[in-house]
Coordinates of C-alpha atoms in Angstrom, one line a residue:
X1 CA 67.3 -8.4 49.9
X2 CA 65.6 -11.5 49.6
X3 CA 65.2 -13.4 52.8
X4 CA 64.3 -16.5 51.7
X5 CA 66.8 -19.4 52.0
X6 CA 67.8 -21.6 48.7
X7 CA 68.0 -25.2 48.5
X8 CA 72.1 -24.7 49.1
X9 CA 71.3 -22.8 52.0
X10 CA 69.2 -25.4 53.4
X11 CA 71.4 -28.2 52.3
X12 CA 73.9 -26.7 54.5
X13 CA 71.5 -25.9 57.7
X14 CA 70.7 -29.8 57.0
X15 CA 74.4 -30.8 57.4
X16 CA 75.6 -28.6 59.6
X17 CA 72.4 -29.4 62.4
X18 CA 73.0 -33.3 61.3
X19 CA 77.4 -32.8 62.5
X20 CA 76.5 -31.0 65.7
X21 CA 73.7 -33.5 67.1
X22 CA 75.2 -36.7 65.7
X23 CA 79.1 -35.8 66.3
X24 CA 79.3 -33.2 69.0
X25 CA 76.8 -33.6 71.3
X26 CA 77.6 -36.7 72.6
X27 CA 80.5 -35.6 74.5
X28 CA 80.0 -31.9 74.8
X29 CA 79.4 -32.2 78.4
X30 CA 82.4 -34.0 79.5
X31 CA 84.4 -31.7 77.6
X32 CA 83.1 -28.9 78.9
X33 CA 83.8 -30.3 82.2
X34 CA 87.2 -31.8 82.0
X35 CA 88.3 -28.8 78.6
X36 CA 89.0 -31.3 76.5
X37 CA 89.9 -30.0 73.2
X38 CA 87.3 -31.2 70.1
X39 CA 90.1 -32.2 68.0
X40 CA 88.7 -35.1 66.2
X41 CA 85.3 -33.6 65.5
X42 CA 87.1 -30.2 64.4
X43 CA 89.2 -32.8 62.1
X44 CA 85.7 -33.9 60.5
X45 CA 84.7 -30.4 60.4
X46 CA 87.1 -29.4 58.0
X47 CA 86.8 -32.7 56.2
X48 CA 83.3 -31.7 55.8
X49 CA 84.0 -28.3 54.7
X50 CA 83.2 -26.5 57.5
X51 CA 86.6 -24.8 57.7
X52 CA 87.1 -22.5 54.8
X53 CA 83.3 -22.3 53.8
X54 CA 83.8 -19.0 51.7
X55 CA 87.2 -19.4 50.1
X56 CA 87.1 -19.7 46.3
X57 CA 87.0 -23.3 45.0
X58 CA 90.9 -22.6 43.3
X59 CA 92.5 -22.6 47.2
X60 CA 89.8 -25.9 48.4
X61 CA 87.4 -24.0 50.1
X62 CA 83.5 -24.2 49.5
X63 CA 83.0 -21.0 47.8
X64 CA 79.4 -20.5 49.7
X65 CA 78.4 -17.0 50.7
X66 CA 78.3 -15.2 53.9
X67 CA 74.5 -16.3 55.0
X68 CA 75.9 -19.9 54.1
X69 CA 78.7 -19.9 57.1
X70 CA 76.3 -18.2 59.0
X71 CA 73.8 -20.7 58.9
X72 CA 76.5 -23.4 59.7
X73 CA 77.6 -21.2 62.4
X74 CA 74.4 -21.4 64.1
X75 CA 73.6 -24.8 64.0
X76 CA 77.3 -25.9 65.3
X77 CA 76.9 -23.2 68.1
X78 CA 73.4 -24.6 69.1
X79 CA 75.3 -27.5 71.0
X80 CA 79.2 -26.3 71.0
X81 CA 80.6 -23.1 71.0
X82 CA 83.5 -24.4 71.6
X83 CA 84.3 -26.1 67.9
X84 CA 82.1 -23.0 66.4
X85 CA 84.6 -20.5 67.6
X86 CA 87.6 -22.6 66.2
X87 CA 85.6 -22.7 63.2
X88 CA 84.4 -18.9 63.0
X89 CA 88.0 -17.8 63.6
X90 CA 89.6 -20.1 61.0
X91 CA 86.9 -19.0 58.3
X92 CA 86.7 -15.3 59.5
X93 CA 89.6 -14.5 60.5
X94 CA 92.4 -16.6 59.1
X95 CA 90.9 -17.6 55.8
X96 CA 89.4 -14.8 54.7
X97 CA 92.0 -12.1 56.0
X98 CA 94.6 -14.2 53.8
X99 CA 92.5 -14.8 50.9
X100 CA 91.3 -10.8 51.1
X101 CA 94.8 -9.3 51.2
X102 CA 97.5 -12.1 50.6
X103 CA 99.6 -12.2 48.1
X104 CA 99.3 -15.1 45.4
X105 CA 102.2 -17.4 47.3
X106 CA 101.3 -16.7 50.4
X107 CA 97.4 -18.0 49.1
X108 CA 99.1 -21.3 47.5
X109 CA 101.3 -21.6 50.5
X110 CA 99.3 -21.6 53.7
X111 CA 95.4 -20.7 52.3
X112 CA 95.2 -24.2 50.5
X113 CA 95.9 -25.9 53.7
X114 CA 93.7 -23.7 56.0
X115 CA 90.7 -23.8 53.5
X116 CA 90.6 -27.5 53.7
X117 CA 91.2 -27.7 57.8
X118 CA 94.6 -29.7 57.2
X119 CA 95.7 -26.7 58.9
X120 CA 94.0 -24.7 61.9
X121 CA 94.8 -20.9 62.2
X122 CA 94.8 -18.6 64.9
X123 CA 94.4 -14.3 64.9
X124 CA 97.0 -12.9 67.3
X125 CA 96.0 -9.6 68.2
X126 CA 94.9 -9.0 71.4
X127 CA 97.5 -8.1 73.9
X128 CA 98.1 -8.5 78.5
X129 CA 97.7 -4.1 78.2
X130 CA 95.9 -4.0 74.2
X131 CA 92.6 -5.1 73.9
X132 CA 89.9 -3.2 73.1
X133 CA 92.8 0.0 72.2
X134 CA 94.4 -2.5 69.2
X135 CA 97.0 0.3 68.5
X136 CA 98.4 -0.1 71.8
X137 CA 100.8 -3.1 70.3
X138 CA 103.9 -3.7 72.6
X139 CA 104.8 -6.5 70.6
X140 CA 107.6 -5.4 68.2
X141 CA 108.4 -6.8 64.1
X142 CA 112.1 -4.7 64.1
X143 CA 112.9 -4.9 60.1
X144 CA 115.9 -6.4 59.8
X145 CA 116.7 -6.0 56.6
X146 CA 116.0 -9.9 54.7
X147 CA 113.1 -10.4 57.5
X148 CA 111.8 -9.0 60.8
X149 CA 112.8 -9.7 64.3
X150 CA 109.5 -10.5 66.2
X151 CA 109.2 -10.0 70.0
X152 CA 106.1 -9.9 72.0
X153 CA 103.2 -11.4 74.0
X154 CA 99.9 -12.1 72.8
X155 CA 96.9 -13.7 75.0
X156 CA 93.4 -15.3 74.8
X157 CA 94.2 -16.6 71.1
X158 CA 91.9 -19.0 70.1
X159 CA 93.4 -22.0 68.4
X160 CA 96.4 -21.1 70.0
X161 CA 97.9 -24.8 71.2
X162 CA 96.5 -26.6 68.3
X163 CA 97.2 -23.9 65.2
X164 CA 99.9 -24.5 62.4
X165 CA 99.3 -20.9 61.4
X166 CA 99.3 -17.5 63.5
X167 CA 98.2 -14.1 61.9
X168 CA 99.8 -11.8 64.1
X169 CA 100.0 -7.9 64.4
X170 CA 102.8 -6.2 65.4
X171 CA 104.1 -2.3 65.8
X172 CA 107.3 -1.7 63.3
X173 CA 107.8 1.9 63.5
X174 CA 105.9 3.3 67.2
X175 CA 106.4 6.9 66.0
X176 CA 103.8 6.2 63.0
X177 CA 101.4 5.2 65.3
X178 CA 98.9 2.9 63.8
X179 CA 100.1 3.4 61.1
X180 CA 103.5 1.6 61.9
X181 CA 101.4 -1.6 62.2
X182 CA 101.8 -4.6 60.5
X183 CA 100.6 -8.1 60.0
X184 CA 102.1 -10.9 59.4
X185 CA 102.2 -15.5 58.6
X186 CA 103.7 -16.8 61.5
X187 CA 104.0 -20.8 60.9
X188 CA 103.7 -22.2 65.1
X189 CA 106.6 -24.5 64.4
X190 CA 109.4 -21.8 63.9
X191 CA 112.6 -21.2 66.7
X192 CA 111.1 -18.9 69.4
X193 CA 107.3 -19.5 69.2
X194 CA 106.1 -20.1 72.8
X195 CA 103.1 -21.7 73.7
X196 CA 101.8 -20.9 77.2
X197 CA 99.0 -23.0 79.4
X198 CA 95.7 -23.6 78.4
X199 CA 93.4 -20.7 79.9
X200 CA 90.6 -22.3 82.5
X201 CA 87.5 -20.0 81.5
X202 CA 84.0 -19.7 82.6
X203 CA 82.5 -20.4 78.8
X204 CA 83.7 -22.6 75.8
X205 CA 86.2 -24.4 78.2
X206 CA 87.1 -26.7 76.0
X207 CA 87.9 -24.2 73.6
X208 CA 91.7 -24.0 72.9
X209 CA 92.8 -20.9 74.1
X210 CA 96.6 -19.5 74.8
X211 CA 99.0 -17.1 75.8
X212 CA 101.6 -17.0 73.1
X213 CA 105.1 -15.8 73.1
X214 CA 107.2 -14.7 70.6
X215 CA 111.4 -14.2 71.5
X216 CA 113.3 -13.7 68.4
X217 CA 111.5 -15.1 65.8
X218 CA 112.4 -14.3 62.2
X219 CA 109.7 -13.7 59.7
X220 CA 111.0 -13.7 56.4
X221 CA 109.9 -10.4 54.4
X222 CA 107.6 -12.4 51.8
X223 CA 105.0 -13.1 55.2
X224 CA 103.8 -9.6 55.8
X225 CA 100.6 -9.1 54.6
X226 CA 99.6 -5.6 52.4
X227 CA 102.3 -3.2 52.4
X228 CA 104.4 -1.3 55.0
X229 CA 101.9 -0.1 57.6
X230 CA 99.0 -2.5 56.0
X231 CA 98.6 -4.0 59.6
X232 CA 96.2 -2.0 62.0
X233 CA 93.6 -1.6 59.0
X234 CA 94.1 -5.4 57.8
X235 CA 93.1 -6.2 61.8
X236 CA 90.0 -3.5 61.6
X237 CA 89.0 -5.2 58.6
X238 CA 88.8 -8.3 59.5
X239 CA 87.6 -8.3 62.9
X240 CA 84.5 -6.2 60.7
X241 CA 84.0 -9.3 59.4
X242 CA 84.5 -11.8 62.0
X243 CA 81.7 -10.0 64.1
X244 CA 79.1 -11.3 62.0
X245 CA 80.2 -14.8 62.4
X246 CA 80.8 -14.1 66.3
X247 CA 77.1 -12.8 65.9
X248 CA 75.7 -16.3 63.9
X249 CA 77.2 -18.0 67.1
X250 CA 75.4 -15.9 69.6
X251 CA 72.1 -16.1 67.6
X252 CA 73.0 -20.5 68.0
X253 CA 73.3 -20.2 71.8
X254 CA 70.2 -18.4 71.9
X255 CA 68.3 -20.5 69.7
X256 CA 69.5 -23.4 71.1
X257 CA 68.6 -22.8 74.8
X258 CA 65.5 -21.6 73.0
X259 CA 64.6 -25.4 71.7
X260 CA 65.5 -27.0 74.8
X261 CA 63.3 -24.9 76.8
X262 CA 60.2 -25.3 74.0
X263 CA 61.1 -28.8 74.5
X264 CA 61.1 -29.2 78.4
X265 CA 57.9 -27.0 78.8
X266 CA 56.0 -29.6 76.9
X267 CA 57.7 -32.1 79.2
X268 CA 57.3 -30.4 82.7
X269 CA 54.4 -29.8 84.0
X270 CA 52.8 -27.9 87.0
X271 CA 49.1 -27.6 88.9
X272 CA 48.1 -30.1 86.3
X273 CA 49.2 -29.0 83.4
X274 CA 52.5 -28.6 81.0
X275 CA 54.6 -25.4 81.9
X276 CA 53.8 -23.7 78.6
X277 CA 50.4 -23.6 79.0
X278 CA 51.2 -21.1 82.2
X279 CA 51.2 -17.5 80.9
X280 CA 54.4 -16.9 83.0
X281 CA 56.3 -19.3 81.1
X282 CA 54.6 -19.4 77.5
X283 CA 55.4 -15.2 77.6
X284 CA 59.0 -16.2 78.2
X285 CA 59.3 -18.6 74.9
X286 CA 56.9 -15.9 72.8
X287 CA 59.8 -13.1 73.8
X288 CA 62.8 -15.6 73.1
X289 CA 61.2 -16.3 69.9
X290 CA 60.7 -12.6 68.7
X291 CA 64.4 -11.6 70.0
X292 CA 66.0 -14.4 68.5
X293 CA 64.4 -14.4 65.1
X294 CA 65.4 -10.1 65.3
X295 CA 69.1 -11.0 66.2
X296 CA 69.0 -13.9 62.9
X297 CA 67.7 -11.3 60.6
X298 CA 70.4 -8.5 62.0
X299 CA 73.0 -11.6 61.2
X300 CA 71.9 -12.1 57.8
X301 CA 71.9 -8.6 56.7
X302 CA 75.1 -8.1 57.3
X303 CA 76.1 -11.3 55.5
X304 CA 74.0 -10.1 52.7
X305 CA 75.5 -6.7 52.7
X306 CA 79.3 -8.3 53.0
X307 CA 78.5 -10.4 50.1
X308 CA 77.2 -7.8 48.1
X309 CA 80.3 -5.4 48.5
X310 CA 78.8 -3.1 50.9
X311 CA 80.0 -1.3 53.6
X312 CA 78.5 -3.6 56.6
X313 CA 80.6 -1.8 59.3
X314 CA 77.5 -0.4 61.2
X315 CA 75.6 -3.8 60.6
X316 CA 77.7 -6.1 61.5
X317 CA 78.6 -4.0 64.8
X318 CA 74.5 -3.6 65.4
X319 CA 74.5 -7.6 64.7
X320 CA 76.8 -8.3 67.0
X321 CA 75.9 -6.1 70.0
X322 CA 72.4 -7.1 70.0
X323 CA 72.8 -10.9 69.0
X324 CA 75.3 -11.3 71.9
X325 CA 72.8 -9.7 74.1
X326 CA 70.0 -11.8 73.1
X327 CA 71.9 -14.8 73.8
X328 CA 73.2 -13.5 77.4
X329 CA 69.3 -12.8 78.2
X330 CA 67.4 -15.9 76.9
X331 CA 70.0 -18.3 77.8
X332 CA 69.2 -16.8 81.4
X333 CA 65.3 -16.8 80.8
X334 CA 66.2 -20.8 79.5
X335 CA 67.9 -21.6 82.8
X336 CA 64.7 -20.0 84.7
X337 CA 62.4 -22.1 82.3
X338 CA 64.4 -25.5 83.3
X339 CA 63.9 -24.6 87.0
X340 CA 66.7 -26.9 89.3
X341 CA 67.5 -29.1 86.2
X342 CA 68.2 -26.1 85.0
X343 CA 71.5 -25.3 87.3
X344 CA 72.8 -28.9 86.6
X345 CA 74.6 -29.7 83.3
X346 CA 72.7 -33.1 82.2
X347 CA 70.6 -30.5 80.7
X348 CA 72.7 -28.6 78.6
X349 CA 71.5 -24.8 79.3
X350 CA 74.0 -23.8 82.3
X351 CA 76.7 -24.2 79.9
X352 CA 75.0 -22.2 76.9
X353 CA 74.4 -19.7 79.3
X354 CA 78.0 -19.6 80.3
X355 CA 79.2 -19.5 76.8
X356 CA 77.0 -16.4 75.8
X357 CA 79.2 -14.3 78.2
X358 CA 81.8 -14.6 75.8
X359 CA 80.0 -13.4 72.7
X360 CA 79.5 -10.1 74.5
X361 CA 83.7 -9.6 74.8
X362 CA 85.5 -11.2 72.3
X363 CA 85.8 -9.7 68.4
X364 CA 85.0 -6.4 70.1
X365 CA 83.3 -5.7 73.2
X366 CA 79.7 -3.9 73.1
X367 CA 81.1 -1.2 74.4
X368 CA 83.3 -1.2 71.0
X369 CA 80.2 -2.2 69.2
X370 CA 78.4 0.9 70.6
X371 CA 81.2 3.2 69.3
X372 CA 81.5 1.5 66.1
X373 CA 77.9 2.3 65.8
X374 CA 77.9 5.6 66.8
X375 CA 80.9 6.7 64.6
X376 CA 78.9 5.3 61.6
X377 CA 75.4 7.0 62.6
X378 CA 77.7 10.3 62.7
X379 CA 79.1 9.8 59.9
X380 CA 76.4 8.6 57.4
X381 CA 73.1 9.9 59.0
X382 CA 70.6 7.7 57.6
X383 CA 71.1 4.2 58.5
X384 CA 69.0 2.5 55.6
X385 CA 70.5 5.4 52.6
X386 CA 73.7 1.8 52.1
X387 CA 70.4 -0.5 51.9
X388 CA 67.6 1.1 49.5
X389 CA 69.3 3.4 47.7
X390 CA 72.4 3.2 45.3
X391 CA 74.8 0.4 47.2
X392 CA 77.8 1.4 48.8
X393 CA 80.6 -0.3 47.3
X394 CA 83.6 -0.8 48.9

């Protein structure tokens, strides 16, 4: 693996660091404040390409590769999480999911428009009693012969008020189990697609995030995606590889509390000196440094190992649990850095320590993480046998 970035990659860093300083940071804080949805700059995002970064060229995305998105992901999370989550779940989820195991038609139909951000996407899985248990599904797709009869409830969905498109998983046949899961294209504007209240949250509050409903609503047969039963694996698959872009974002947060508390400590100073020249603080920036620069590599590992065909379950879980704990810690040890400016939002670190929290639940808890991890170490034995010997292709 060669960790070296190209000149794309670094053209992208480059664009992606100019968007978020120059066109989100302005009013991140009033958004925050007041949750005031991003919708022009997420506009511009996908008008920049930020929305389908790894879809082939043929349905208007970018084409890039994994490290690519991740490195956009970073930068975009440094100063608003909540735009990079709308981002990481229309390129992770949506996109890919569709572009991965759609058909054809359903590529030319609803990828082209997803790839390019004229459309927004949303992953419906997560349920009021099925969260981290995904083949708990109360919400019903009866087949009905020319389509299925949908019926259900599904909560915290990102994009959910603001979505043309909803990927949504649903039990068929509840004596196969899981395997009587399906998935299917759900367009927002269809008879009996309920949009509930925008959830007030501790993090990303300007994030759009919904309860939807769904009361009769008739999916025509050609929108389920994979065959008969497809659905549960189709969700496991591409939450797999939504975690490393969940991951990228935590490794932003991190890093950018990081820069504003490298930045302040040259600012502040104490007993007649700047803060970083006291042990207790320059010890605090040496560990965020080390951490976050760990929790980067884990990141692009897993994007290497994605775009090289290999099984990246284990390293995009290990990415995920510890990036998301890196950023809960440092963005903490930030706060503490900033001292009282700290606790007050002018200076940008209260609210990067509130979104971290989220990284740490959402696209898997680490307690999921853990037994993703585990399951894999059983499994397999020697965690670097996928990496230096013969790749595992899947």
């Amino acid at each position: 693996m060669n960790f070296e970035l190209t000149e794309e990659h670094l053209a992208v860093q480059e664009a992606a660091r100019d968007f978020a300083q120059k066109e989100l940071k302005p009013g991140v804080i009033e958004r925050d404040s007041k949750m005031i949805h991003a919708t022009e700059q997420i506009k511009m995002m996908g008008e920049l390409g930020f929305m389908g970064m790894m879809v082939s060229p043929e349905y208007g995305g970018g084409g890039m590769d994994t490290i690519s998105y991740c490195i956009a992901m970073e930068e975009i999370s440094k100063v608003d999480n909540s735009a990079s989550v709308a981002m990481s779940v229309n390129n992770s989820l949506v996109c890919w999911g569709l572009e991965t195991y759609g058909t054809e038609e359903q590529k030319q139909k609803y990828l082209t428009k997803l790839a390019t951000g004229e459309w927004i996407g949303a992953f419906c899985l997560s349920e009021p009693e099925a969260g981290s248990d995904a083949t708990s599904q109360q919400t019903t797709a009866i087949d009905m012969g020319d389509h299925y009869l949908l019926n259900g409830t599904k909560n915290w969905i990102t994009n959910g008020g603001t979505s043309k498109v909803h990927l949504v998983i649903a039990q068929t046949d509840r004596e196969k189990g899981h395997r009587g899961i399906n998935a299917f294209i759900v367009e927002t504007d269809w008879d009996g697609v309920g949009i509930g209240a925008k959830e007030d949250k501790l993090g990303i509050r300007s994030s759009d995030t919904h309860t939807i409903m769904y009361t009769d609503v008739k999916v025509p047969k050609e929108n389920r995606i994979g065959e008969d039963g497809f659905g549960f694996k189709f969700a496991m698959k591409v939450l797999t590889g939504g975690r490393i872009g969940i991951a990228a974002q935590a490794v932003g947060i991190a890093a950018g509390a990081y820069e504003l508390a490298v930045a302040y400590s040259h600012e502040r100073a104490a007993f007649g000196k700047p803060i970083n020249q006291h042990q207790a603080v320059a010890f605090k920036l040496a560990d965020m440094a080390t951490d976050i620069d760990a929790a980067r590599m884990m990141v692009h590992r897993a994007a290497w190992m994605k775009d090289e065909h290999m099984d990246y379950t284990m390293s995009a879980a290990m990415a995920k649990v510890f990036a998301s704990e890196v950023a809960m810690k440092h963005t903490v040890e930030a706060v503490q850095v900033h001292g009282g400016y700290g606790f007050v939002k002018e200076y940008h670190v209260e609210r990067l320590m509130r979104d971290a929290k989220i990284t740490q639940i959402y696209e898997g808890t680490s307690e999921i993480q853990r037994v993703v991890i585990s399951r894999e170490i059983i499994k397999k034995g020697n965690l670097y046998a996928p990496i230096l010997g013969a790749p595992e292709k899947v």
